[in-house]
Coordinates of C-alpha atoms and ligand atoms in Angstrom, one line a residue:
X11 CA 124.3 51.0 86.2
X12 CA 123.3 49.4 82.9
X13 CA 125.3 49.7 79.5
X14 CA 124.1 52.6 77.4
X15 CA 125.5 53.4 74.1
X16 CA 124.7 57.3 73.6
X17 CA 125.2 60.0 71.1
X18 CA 125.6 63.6 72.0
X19 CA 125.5 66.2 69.5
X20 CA 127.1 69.1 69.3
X21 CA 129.6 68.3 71.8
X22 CA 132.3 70.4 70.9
X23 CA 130.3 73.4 71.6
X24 CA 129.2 75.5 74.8
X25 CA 126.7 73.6 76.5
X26 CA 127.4 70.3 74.7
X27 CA 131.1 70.3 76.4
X28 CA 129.9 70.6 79.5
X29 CA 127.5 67.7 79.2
X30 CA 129.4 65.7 77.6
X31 CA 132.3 66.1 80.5
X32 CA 129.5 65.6 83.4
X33 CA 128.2 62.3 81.5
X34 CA 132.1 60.9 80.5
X35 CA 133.1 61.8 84.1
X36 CA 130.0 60.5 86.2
X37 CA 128.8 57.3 84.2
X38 CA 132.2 55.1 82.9
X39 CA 129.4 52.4 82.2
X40 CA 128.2 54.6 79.3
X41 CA 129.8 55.5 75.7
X42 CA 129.2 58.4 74.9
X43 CA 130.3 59.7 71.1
X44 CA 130.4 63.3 70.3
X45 CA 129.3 64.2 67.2
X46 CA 130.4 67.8 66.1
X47 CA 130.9 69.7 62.6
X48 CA 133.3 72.5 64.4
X49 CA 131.9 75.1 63.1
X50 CA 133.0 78.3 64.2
X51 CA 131.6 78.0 67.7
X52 CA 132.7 74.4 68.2
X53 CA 136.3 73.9 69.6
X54 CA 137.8 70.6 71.0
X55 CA 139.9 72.5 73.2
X56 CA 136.5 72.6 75.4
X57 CA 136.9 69.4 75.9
X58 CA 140.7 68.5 76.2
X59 CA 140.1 67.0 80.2
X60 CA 138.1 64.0 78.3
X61 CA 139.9 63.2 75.2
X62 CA 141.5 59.7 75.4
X63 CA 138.7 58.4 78.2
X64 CA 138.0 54.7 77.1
X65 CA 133.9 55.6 77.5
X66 CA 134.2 58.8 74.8
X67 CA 134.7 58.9 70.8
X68 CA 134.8 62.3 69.0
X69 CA 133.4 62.2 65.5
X70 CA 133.7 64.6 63.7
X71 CA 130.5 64.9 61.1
X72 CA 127.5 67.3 59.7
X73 CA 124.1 66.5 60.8
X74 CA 122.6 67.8 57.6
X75 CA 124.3 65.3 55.4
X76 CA 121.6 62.9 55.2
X77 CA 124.0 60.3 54.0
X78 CA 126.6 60.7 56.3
X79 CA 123.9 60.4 59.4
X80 CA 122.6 57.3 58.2
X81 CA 125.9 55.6 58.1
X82 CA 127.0 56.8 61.6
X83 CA 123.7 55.2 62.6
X84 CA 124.8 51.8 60.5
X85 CA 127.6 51.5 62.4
X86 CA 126.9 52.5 65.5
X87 CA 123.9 50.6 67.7
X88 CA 123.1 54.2 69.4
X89 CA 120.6 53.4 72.2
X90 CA 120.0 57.4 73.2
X91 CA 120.6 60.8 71.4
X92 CA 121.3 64.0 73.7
X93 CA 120.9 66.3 70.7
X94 CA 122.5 69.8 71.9
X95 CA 124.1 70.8 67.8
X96 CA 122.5 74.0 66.6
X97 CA 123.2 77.0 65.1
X98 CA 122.8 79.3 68.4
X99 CA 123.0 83.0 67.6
X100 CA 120.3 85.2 67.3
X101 CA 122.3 88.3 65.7
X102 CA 123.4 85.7 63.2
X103 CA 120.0 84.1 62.1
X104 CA 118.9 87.8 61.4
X105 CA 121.9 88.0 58.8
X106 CA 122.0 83.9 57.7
X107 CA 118.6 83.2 58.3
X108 CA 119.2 79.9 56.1
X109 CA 121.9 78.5 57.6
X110 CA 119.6 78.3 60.5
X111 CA 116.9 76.5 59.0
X112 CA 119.4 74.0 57.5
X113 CA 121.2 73.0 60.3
X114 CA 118.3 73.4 63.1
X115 CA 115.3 72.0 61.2
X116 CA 117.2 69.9 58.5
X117 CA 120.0 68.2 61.0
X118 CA 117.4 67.7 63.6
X119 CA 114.7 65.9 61.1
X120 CA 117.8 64.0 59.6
X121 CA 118.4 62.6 63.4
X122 CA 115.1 61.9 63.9
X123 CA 114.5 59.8 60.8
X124 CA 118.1 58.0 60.9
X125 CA 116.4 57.2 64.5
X126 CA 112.9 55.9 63.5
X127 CA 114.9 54.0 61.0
X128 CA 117.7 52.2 63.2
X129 CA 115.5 51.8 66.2
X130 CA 113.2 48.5 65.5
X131 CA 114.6 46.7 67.9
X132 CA 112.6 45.8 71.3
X133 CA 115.4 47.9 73.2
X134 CA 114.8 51.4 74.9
X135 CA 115.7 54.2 73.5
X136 CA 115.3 58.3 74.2
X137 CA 115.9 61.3 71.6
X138 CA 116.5 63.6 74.0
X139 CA 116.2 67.3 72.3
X140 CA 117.8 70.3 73.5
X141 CA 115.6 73.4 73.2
X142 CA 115.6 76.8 74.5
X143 CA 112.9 79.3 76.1
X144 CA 112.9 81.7 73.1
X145 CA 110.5 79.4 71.2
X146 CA 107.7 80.9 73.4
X147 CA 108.2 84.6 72.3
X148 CA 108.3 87.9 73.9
X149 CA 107.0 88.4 77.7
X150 CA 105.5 92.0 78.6
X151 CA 106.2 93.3 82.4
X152 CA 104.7 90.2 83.9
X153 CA 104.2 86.4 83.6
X154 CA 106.4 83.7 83.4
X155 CA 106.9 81.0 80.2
X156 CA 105.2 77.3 81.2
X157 CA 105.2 74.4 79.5
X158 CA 101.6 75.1 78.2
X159 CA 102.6 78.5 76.7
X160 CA 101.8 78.9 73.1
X161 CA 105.2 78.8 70.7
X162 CA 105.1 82.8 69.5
X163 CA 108.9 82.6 67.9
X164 CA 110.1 86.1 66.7
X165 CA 114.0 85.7 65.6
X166 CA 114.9 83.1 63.0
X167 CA 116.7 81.6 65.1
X168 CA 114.2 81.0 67.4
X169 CA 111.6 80.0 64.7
X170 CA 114.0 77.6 63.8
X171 CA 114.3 75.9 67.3
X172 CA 110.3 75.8 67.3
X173 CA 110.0 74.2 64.1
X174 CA 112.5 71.4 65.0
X175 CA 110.4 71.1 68.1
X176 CA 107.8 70.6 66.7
X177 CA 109.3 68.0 64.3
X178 CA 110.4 66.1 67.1
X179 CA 106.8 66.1 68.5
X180 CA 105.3 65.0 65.7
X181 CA 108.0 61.9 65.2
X182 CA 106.4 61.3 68.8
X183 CA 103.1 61.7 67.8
X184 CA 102.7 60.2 64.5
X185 CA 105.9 57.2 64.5
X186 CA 105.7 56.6 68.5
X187 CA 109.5 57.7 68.9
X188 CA 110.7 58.3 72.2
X189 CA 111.4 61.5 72.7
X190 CA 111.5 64.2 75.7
X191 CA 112.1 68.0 75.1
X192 CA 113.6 70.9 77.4
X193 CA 113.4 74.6 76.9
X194 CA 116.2 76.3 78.7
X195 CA 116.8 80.4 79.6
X196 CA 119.9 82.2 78.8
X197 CA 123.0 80.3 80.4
X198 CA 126.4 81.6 81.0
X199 CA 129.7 79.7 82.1
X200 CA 133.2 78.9 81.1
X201 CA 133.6 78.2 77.3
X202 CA 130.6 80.5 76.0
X203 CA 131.6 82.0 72.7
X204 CA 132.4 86.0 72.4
X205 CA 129.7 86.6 70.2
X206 CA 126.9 86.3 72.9
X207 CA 126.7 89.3 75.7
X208 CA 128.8 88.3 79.0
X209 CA 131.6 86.4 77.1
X210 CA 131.7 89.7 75.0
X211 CA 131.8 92.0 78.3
X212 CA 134.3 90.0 79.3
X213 CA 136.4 90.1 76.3
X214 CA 136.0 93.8 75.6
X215 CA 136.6 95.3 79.2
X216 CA 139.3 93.3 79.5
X217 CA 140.8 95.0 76.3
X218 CA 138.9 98.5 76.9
X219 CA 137.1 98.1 74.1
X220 CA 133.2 99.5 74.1
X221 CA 130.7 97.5 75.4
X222 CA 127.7 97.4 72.9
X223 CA 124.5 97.2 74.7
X224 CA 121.1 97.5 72.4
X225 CA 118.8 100.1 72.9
X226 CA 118.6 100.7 76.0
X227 CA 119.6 97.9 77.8
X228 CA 116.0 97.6 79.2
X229 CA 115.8 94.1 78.2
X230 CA 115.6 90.9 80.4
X231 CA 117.2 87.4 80.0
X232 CA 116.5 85.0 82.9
X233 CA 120.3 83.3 83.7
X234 CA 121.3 79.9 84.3
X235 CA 124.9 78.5 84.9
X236 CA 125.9 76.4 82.2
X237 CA 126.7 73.2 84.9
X238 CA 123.2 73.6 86.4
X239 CA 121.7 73.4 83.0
X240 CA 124.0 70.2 82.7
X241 CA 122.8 68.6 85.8
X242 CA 119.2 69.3 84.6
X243 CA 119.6 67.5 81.3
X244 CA 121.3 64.7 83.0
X245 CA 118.3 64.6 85.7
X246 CA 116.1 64.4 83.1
X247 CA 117.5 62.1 80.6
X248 CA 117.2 59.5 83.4
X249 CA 114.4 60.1 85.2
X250 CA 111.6 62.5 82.8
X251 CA 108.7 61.0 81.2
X252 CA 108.9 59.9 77.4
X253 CA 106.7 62.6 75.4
X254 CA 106.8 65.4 78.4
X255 CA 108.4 69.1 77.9
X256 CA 110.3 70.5 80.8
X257 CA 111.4 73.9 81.1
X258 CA 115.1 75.2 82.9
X259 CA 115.6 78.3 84.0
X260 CA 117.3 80.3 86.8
X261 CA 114.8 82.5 88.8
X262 CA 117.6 85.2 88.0
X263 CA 116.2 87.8 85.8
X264 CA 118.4 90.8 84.9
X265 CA 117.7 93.8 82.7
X266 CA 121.0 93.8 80.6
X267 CA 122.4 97.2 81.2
X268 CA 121.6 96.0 85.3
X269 CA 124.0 93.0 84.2
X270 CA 126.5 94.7 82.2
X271 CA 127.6 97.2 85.3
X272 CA 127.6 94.3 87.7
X273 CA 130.1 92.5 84.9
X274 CA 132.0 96.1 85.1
X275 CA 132.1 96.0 88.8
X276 CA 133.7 92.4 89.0
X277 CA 136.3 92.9 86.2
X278 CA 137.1 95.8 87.7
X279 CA 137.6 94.8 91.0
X280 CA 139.6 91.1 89.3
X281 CA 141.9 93.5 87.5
X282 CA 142.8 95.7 89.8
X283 CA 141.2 99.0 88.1
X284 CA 139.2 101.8 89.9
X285 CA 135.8 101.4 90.2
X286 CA 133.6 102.7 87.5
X287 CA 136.6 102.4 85.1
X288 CA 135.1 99.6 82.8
X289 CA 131.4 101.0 83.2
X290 CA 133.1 104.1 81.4
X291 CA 132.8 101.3 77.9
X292 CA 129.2 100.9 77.9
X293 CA 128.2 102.4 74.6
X294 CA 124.3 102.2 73.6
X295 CA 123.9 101.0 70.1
X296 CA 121.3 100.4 68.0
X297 CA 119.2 98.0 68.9
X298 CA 118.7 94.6 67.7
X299 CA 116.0 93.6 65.3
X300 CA 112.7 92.1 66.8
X301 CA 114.4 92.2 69.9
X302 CA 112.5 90.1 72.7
X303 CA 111.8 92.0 75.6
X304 CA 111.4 89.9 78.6
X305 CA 112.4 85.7 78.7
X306 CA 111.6 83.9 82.3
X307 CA 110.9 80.6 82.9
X308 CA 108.4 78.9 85.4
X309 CA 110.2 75.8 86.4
X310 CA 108.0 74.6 88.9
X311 CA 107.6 71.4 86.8
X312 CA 111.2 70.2 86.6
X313 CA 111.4 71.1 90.3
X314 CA 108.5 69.2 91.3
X315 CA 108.6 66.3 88.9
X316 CA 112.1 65.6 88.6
X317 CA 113.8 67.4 91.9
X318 CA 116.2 69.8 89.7
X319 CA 116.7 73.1 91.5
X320 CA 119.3 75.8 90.3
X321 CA 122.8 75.8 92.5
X322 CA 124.5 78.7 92.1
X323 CA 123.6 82.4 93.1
X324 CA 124.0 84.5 90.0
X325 CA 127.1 86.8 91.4
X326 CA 129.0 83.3 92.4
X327 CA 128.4 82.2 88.7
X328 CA 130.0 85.0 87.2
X329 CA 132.5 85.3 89.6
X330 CA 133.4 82.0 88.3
X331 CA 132.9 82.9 84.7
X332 CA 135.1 85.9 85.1
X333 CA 137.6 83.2 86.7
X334 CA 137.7 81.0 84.2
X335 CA 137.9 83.8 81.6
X336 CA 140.7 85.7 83.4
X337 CA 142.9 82.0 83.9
X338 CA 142.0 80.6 80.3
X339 CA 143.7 84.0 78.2
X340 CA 144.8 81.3 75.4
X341 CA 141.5 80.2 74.5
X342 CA 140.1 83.3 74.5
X343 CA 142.6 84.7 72.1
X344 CA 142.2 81.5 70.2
X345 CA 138.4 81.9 69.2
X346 CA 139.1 85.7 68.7
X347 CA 141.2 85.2 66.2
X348 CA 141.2 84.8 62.4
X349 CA 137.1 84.7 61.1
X350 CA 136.2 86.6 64.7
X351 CA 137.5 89.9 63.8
X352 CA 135.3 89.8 60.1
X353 CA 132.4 89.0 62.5
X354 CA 132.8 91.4 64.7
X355 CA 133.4 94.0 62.0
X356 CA 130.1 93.5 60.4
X357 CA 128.1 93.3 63.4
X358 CA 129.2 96.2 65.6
X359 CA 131.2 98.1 62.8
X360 CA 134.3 98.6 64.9
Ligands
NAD408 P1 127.0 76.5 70.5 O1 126.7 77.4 69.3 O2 128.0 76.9 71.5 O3 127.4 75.1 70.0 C1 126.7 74.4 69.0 C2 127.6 73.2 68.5 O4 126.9 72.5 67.5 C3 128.9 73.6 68.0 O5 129.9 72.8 68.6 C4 128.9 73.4 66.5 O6 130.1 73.0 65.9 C5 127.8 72.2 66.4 N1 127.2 72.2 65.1 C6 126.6 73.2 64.5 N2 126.1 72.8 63.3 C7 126.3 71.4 63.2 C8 126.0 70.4 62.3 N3 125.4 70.7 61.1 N4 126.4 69.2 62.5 C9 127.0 68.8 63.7 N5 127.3 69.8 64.6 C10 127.0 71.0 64.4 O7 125.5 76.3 71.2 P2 125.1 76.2 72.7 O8 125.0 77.6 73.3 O9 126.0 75.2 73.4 O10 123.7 75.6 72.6 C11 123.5 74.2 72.5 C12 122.0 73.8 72.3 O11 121.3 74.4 73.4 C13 121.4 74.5 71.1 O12 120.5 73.5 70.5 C14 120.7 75.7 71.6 O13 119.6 76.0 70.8 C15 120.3 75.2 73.0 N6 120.1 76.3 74.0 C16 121.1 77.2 74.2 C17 121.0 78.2 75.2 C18 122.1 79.2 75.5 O14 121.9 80.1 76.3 N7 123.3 79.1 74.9 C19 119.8 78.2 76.0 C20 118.8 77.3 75.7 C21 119.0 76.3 74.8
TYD409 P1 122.6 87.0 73.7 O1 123.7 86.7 74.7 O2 122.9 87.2 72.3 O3 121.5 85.9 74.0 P2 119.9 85.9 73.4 O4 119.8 86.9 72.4 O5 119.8 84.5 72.9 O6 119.1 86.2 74.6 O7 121.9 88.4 74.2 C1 121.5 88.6 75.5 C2 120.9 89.9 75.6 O8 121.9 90.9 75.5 C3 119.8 90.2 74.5 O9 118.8 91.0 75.1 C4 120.6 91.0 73.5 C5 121.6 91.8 74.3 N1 122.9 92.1 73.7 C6 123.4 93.4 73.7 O10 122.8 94.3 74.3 N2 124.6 93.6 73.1 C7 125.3 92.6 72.5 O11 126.4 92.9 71.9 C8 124.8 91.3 72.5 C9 125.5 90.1 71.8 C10 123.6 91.1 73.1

């Protein structure tokens, strides 16, 4: 296993933790250096099983200070960038739409150009980015999201994922830099912040607080466990083809009310209430803005091309999630605390 000298950013949050433990973990030839601003949704508590490993340096850093970029690429001879740091939410990009744009499309251009600039030498090198399936827009009833399907973003936030997309195809197209992309469905898992739905299920049933689902809970997100989307990104960072897209998803659609009383039935079953007690929460609220019906992916690329194949059944997954929710009661409270409650007062009024 060669040397490789890699940045990962965003680290400290969901997805980021978990590759960053899968990469520290599997390849002690590598270094791998988290860069993270810990903003509200990243915590180094996701990552306390790694912190001290010889192979893995924490940095803590913004992406959008140009300045401070171009120093951390100074002094560090980066071969690879995983880039996972984003603002994530949608409900938030409809109230901060800026913030968005700044740290999507403004950090990721500032990565990109600190790369172009440090990376003259004759070495190999990958800017890996991290994208998601909401760049594609809205599905009706049928149809699936390819590779080939025209970007139709309706949130900010997903406007700002397709614009940095498209940044970091044009840094391909017009400078010749390395890169690859992926755009990934909905995951869940252990370490998902409260603020997106089945961390909040979790969270609220197990204090019998309402569960706010929009509308009517008709729409459809396509699930993926965060450690399969993990294995995915490390698949493809070694073996995908420098200027290809690949998308990751589950094959697991479910309408969200569907979702939410299967959530109900677990907890209830893990807590030891009757059944039918925590479906007695569900509370229909209005619904969100420009809400996207219908996500699901096509992965028949990735699973063709590069042998990736989703490895856990949907009701094992949140078994699991609900596990590591129910044993991990301090972290939870943790990230509930303190700025949480002001959040969660402004968005559902409660
Ligand atoms: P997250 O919100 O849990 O974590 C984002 C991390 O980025 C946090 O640790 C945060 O502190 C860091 N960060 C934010 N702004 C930063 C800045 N300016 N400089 C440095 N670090 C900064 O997000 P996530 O759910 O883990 O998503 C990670 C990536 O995967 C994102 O790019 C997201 O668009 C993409 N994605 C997410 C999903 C999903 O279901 N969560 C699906 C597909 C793609
Ligand atoms: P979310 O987890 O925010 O992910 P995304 O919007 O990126 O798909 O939401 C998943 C689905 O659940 C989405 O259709 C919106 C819905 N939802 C609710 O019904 N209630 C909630 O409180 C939240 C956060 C989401």
């Amino acid at each position: 296993m060669s040397k490789k000298n890699i940045l990962i950013t965003g680290g400290a949050g969901f997805i980021g933790s978990h590759v960053v433990r899968l990469f520290v973990n599997k390849y002690p030839a590598y270094h791998i250096t988290n860069l993270d601003k810990l903003t509200y949704a990243g915590n180094l508590e996701n990552l306390k099983d790694v912190e001290g490993r010889p192979n893995y340096t924490f940095i803590k850093g913004d992406m959008v200070d140009q300045a401070f970029v171009d120093k951390l690429f100074r002094e560090n001879s980066f071969d690879d960038v995983i880039h996972l740091a984003a603002e994530s939410h949608v409900d938030r990009s409809i109230k901060y739409p800026m913030d968005f744009i700044f740290t999507n499309v403004i950090g990721t251009v500032n990565l990109l150009n600190a790369c172009r600039l440090h990376w003259q030498d004759a070495g190999e090198h990958l800017f890996y980015h991290i994208s998601t399936d909401e760049v594609f827009g809205s599905l009706g009833d049928e149809g699936f999201f390819t590779e080939m399907t025209p970007y139709d973003p309706q949130s900010p936030y997903s406007a700002s994922k397709a614009s940095s997309d498209h940044f970091v195809r044009a840094y391909h197209n017009t400078y010749g830099l390395p890169v690859i992309l992926t755009n990934c469905s909905n995951n869940y898992g252990p370490n998902h912040f409260p603020e997106k739905l089945i961390p909040l299920c979790i969270h609220n049933i197990k204090h019998n607080n309402p569960l706010p689902v929009y509308g009517k809970g008709e729409n459809i997100r396509d699930w993926l466990y965060v450690e399969d989307h993990a294995r995915a990104i490390d698949m493809v960072f070694h073996q995908g083809e420098v200027g290809e897209s690949y998308n990751i998803g589950g094959s697991n659609e479910w309408k969200n009310i569907d979702l939410v009383y299967l959530l109900c039935d677990i907890m209830d079953r893990k807590l030891g209430r009757e059944k039918g007690d925590s479906a007695r929460l569900i509370t229909f609220v209005k619904d969100r803005a420009g809400h996207d019906l219908r996500y699901a992916i096509d992965a028949t690329k990735i699973k063709s091309e590069i042998g990736w194949e989703p490895s856990l059944q949907f009701e094992e997954g949140l078994e699991k999630t609900v596990d590591w929710y129910l044993n991990n009661n301090e972290w939870l409270e943790n990230v509930t605390s303190g700025a949480y409650q002001k959040y969660y007062q402004d968005q559902y009024g409660a």
